[in-house]
mmCIF file of C-alpha atoms and ligand atoms in Angstrom:
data_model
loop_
_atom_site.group_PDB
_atom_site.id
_atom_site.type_symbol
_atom_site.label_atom_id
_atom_site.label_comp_id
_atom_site.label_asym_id
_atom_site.label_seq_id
_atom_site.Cartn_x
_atom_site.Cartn_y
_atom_site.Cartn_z
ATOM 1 C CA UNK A 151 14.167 -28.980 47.836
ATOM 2 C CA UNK A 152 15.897 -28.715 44.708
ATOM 3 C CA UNK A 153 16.028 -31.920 42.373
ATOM 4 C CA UNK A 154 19.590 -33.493 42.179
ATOM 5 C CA UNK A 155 21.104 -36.301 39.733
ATOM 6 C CA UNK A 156 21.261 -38.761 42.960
ATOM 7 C CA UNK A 157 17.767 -38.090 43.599
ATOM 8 C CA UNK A 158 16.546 -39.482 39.875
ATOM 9 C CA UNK A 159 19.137 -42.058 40.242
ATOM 10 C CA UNK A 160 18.077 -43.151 43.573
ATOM 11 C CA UNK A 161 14.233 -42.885 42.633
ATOM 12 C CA UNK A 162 13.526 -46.454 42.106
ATOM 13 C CA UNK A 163 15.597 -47.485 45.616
ATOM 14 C CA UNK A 164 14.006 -47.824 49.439
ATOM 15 C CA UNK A 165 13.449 -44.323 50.808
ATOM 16 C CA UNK A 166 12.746 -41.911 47.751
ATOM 17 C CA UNK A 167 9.447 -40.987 46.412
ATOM 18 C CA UNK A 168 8.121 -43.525 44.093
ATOM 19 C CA UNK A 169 5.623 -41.738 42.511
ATOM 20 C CA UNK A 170 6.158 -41.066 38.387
ATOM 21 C CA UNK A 171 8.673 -38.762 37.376
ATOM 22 C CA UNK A 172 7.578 -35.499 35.619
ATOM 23 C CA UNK A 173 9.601 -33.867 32.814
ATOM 24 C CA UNK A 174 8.523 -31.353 30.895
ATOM 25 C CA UNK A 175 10.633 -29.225 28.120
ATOM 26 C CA UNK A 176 11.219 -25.469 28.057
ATOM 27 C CA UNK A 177 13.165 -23.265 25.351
ATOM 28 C CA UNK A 178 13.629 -20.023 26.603
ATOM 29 C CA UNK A 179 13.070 -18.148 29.934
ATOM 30 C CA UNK A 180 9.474 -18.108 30.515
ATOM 31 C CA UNK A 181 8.625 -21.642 29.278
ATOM 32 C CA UNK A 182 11.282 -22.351 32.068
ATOM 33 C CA UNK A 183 9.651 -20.477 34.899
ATOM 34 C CA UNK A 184 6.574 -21.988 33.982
ATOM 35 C CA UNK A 185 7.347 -25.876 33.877
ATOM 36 C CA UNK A 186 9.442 -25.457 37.255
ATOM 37 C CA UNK A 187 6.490 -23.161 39.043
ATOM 38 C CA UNK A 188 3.997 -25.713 37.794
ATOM 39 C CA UNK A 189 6.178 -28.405 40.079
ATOM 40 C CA UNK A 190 8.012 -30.642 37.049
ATOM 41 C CA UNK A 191 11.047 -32.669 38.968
ATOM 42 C CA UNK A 192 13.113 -32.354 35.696
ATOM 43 C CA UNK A 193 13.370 -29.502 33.228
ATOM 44 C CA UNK A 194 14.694 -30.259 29.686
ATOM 45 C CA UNK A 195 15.477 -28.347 27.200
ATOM 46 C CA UNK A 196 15.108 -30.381 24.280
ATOM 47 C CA UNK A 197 16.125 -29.946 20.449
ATOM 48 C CA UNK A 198 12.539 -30.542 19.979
ATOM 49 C CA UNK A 199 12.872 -26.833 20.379
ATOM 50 C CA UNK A 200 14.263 -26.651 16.673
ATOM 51 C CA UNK A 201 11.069 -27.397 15.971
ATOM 52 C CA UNK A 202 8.751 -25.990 18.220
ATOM 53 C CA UNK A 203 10.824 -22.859 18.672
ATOM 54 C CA UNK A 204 13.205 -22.059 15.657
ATOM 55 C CA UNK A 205 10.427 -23.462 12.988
ATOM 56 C CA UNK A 206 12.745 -26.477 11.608
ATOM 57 C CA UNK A 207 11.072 -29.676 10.296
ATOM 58 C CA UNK A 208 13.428 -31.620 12.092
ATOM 59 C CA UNK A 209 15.942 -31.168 15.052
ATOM 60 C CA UNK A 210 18.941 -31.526 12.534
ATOM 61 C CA UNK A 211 19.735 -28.096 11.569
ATOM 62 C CA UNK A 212 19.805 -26.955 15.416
ATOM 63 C CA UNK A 213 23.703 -26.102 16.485
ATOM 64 C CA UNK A 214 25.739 -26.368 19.642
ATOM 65 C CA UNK A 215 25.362 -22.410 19.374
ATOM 66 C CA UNK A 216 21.924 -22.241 19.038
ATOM 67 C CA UNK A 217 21.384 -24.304 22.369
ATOM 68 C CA UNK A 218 23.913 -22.477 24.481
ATOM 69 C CA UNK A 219 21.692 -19.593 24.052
ATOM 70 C CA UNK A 220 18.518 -21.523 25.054
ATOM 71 C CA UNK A 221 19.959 -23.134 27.719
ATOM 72 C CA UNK A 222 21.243 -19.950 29.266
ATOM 73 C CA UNK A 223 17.984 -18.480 28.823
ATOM 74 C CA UNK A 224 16.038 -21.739 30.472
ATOM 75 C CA UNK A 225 18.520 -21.862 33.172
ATOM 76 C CA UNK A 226 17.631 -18.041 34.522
ATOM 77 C CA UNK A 227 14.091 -19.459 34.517
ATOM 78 C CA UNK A 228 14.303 -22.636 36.853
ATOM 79 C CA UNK A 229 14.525 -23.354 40.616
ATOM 80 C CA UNK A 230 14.294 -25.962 41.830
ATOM 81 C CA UNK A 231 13.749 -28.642 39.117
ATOM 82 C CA UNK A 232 16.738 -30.877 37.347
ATOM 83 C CA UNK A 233 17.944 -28.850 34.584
ATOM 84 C CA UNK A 234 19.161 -30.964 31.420
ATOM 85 C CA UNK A 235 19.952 -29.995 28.329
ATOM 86 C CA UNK A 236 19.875 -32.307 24.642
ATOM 87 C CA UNK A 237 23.436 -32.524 22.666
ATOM 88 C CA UNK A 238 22.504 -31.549 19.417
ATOM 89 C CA UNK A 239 23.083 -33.064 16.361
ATOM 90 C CA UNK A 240 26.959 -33.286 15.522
ATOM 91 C CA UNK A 241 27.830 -32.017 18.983
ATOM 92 C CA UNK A 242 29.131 -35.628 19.982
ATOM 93 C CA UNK A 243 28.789 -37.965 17.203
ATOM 94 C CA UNK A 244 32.349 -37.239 15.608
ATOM 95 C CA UNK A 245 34.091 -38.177 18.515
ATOM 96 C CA UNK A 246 34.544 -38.750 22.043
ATOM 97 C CA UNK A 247 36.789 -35.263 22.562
ATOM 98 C CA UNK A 248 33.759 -33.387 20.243
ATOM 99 C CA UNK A 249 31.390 -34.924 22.811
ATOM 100 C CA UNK A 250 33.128 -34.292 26.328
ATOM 101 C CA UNK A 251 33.575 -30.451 24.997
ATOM 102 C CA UNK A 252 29.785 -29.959 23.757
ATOM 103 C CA UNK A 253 28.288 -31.644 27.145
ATOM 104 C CA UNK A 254 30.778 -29.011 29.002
ATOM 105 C CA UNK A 255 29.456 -26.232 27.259
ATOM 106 C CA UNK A 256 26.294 -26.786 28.600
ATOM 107 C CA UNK A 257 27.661 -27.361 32.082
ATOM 108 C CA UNK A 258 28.996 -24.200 31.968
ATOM 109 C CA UNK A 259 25.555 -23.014 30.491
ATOM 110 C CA UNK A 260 24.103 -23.873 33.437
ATOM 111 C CA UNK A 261 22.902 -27.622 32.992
ATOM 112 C CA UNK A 262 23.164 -30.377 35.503
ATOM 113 C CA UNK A 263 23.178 -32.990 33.003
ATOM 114 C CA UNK A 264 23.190 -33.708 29.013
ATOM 115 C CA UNK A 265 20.746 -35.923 26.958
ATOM 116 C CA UNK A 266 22.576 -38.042 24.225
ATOM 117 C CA UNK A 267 20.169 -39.895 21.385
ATOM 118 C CA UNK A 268 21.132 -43.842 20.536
ATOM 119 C CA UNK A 269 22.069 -47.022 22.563
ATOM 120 C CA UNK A 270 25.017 -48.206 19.943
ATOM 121 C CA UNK A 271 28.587 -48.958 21.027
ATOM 122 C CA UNK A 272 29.585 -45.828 20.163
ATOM 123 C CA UNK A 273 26.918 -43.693 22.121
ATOM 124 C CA UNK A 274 27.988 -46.086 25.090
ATOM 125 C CA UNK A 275 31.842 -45.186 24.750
ATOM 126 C CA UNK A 276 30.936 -41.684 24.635
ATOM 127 C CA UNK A 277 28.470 -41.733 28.059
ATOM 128 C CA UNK A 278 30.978 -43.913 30.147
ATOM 129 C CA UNK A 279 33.567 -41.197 28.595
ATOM 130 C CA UNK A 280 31.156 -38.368 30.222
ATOM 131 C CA UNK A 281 30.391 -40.164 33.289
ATOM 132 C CA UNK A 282 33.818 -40.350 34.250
ATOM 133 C CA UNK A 283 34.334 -36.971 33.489
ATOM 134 C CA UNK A 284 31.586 -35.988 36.173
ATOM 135 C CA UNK A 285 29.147 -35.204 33.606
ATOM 136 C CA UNK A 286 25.952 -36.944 34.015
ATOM 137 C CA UNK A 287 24.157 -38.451 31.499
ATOM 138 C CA UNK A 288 19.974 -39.123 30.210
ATOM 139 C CA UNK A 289 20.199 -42.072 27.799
ATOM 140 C CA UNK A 290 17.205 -41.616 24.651
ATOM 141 C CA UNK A 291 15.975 -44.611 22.740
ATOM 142 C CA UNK A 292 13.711 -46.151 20.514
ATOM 143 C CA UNK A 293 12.529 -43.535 18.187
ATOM 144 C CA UNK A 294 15.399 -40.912 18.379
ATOM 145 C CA UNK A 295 14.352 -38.400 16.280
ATOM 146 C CA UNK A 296 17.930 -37.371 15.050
ATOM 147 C CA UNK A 297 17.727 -40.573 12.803
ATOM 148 C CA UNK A 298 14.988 -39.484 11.369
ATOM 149 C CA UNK A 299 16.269 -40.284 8.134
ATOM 150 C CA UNK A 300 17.345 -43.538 9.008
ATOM 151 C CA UNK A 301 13.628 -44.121 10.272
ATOM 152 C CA UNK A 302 11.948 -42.834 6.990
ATOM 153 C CA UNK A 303 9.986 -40.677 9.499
ATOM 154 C CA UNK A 304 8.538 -40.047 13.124
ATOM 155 C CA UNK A 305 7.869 -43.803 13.347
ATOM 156 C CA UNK A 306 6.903 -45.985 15.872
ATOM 157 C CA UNK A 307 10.123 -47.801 16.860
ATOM 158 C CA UNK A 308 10.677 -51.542 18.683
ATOM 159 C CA UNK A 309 7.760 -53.546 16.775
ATOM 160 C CA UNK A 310 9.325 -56.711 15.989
ATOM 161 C CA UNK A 311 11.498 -59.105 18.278
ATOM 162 C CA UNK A 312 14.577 -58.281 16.542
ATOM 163 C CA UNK A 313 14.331 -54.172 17.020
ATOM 164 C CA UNK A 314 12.835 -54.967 20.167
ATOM 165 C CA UNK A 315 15.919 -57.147 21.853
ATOM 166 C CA UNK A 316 17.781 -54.434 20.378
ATOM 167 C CA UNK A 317 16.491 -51.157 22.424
ATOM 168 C CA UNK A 318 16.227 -52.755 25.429
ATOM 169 C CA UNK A 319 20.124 -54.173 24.969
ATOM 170 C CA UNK A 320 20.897 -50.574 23.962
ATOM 171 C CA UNK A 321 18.388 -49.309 27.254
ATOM 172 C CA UNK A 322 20.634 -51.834 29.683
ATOM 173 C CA UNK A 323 23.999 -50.842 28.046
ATOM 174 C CA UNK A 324 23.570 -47.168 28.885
ATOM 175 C CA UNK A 325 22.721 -47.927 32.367
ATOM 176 C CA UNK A 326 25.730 -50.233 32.672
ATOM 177 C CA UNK A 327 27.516 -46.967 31.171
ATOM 178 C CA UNK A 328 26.663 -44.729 33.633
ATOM 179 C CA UNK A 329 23.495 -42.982 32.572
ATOM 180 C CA UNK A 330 21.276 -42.188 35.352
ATOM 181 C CA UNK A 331 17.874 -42.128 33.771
ATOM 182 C CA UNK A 332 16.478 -42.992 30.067
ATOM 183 C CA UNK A 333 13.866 -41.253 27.505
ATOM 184 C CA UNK A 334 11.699 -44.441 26.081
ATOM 185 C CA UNK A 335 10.328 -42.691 23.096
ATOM 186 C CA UNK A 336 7.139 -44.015 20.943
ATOM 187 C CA UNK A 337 7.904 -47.945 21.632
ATOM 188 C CA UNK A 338 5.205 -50.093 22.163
ATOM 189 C CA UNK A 339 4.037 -50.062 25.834
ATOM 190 C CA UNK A 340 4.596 -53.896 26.714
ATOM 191 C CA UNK A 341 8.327 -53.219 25.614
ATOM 192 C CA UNK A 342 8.416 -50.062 27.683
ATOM 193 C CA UNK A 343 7.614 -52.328 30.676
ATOM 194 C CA UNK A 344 10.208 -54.621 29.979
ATOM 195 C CA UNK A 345 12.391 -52.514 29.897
ATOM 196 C CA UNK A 346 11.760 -50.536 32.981
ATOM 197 C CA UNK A 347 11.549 -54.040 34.982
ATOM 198 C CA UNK A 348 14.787 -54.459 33.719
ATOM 199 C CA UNK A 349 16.932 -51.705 34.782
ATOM 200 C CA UNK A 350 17.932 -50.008 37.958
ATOM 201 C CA UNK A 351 17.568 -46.401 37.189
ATOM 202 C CA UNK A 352 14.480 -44.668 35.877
ATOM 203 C CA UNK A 353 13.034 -44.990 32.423
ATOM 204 C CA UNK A 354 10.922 -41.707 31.007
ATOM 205 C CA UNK A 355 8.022 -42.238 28.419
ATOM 206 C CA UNK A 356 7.099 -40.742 25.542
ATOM 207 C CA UNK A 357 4.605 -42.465 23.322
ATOM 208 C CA UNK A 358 5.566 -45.878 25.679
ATOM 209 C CA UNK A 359 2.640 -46.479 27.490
ATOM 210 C CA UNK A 360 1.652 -46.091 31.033
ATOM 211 C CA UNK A 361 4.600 -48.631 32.657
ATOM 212 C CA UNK A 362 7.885 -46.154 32.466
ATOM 213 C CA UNK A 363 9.015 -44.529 36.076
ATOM 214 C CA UNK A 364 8.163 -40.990 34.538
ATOM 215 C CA UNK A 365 6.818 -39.498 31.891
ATOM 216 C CA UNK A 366 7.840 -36.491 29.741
ATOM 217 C CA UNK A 367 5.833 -34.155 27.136
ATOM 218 C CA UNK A 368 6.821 -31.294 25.028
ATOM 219 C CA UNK A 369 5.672 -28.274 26.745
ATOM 220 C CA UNK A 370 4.148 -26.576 23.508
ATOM 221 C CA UNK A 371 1.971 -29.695 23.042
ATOM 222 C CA UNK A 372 0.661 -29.564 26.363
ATOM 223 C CA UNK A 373 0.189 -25.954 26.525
ATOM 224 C CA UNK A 374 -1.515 -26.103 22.610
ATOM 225 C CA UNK A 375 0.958 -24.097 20.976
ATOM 226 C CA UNK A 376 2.017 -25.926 18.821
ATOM 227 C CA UNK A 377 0.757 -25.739 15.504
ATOM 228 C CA UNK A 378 0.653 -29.791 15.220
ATOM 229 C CA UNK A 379 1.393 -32.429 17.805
ATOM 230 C CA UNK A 380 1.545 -35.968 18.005
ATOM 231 C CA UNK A 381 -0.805 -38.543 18.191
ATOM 232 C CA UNK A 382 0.742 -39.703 21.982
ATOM 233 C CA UNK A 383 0.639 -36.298 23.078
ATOM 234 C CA UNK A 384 -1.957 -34.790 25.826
ATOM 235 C CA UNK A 385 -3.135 -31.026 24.990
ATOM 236 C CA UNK A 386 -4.015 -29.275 28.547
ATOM 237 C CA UNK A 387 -5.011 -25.933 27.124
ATOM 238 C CA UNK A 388 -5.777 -23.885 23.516
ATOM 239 C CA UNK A 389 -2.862 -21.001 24.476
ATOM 240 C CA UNK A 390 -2.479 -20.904 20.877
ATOM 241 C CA UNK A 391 -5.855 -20.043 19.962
ATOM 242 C CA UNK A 392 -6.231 -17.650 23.247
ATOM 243 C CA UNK A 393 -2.997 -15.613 22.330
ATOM 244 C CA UNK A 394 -4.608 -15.264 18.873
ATOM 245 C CA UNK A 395 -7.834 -13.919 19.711
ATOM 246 C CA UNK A 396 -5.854 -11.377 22.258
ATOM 247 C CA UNK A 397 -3.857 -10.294 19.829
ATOM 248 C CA UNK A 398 -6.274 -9.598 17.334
ATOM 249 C CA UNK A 399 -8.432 -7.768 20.283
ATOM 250 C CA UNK A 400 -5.366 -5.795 20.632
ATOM 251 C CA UNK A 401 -5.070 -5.131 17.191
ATOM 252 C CA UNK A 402 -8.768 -4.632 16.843
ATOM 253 C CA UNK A 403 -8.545 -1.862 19.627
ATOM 254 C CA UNK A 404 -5.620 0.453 17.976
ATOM 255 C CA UNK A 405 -7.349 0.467 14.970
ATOM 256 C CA UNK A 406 -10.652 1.642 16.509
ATOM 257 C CA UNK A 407 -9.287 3.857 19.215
ATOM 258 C CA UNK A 408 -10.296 1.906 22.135
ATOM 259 C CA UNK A 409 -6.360 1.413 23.227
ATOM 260 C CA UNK A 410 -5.055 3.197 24.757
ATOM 261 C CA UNK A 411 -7.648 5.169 26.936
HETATM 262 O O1 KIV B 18 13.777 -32.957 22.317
HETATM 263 C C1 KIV B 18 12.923 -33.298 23.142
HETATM 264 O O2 KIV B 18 12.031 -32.524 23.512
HETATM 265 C C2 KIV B 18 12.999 -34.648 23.670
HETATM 266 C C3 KIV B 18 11.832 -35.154 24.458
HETATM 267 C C4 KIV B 18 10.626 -35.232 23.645
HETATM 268 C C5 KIV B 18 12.139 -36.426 25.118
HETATM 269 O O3 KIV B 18 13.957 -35.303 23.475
#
């Protein structure tokens, strides 16, 4: 049976599974085919992929533009699993109108909800704004790498009391908003647990320890395609190394006459 928002929202309530949530990303067509035949509940199509896909250093540069077309292409590629989609940077930041157009974009894209970054009062308007409008929402904090500048880097967010108190405020402010699950990413795990004792709907690790209701990787990590990945990440396979050394024996066989017969 295909994976609705009600399910996720419900997960944690009598009478749904309560096993972990799994979430994996995908970027185009075939990374989506594969995550939803391989069983994840939730499909999301990150702006990790700016990275992972485009060849960015950071998610920043990726548009609204750029998304549609990976979200489109995702969409043709998954069944049965949740399909959600990142806004990307300066999609919904400038205001609430900017926001409730880029998260219907993707809608029409083929989404069945949007991922915003942040837990300030202005993220909150923005998600109650969305929820309203039908649109339903995946909260994302600790480290949310579109501050990365504000972070100095890919750092470990939520170490002292004060940043602590803060996410989780920010974690129970989106629920109260409407958001129907939330990405924990790279906060320590004891925080992760607070946090997930605290709310209602599901919380989704990344880097946060063993205690969230799900977990969620980047596909190229697990899959070792990527060319780096980080230090909370679990690599399942070498694909990157195997598609090199089958392209080379493809190479290899043109230039000797072996291919084709
Ligand atoms: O962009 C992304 O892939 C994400 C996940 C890592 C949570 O936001």
């Amino acid at each position: 049976m295909a994976v609705s928002v009600d399910r996720i929202l419900r997960w944690k309530q009598a009478g749904v599974p309560t096993q972990p949530i799994a979430v994996l990303t995908a970027w185009d067509v075939m990374s989506g085919q594969i995550v939803d035949q391989a069983g994840a509940d939730i499909v999301l199509v990150g702006d990790s992929l700016a990275m992972v896909a485009l060849g960015y250093d950071t998610t920043l540069p990726l548009t609204l533009e750029d998304m549609l077309i990976c979200a489109r292409a995702v969409r043709r590629g998954v069944k049965n699993a949740l399909l959600v989609v990142d806004l990307p940077f300066l999609s919904y930041q400038t205001s609430v109108e900017d926001a409730i157009r880029a998260a219907g974009c993707m809608l029409k894209a083929g989404a069945q909800a949007v991922k915003l970054e942040g837990g300030h009062e202005g993220v909150v308007e923005r998600v109650r704004h969305l929820v309203q409008w039908g649109i339903p929402v995946m909260g994302h904090v600790g480290l949310t790498p579109q501050s990365v500048n504000q972070f100095g880097g890919f750092r470990k967010q939520g170490k002292t009391q004060t940043e602590a108190d803060r996410i989780l405020a920010e974690a129970q402010a989106l629920e109260q908003a409407g958001a129907f699950c939330i990405v924990l990413e790279h906060i320590p795990a004891d925080l992760a647990r607070d946090i997930t004792k605290s709310l209602g709907i599901p919380t989704i690790g990344i880097g946060a320890g063993s205690h969230c209701d799900g977990q969620v990787l980047v596909t190229a990590d697990v899959l070792g395609l990527s060319a780096w990945q980080p230090p909370f990440a679990k690599v399942y396979a070498n694909l990157r190394q195997q598609a090199i050394e089958a392209a080379q024996q493809f190479c290899g066989e043109v230039r000797s006459g072996k291919f084709p017969v």
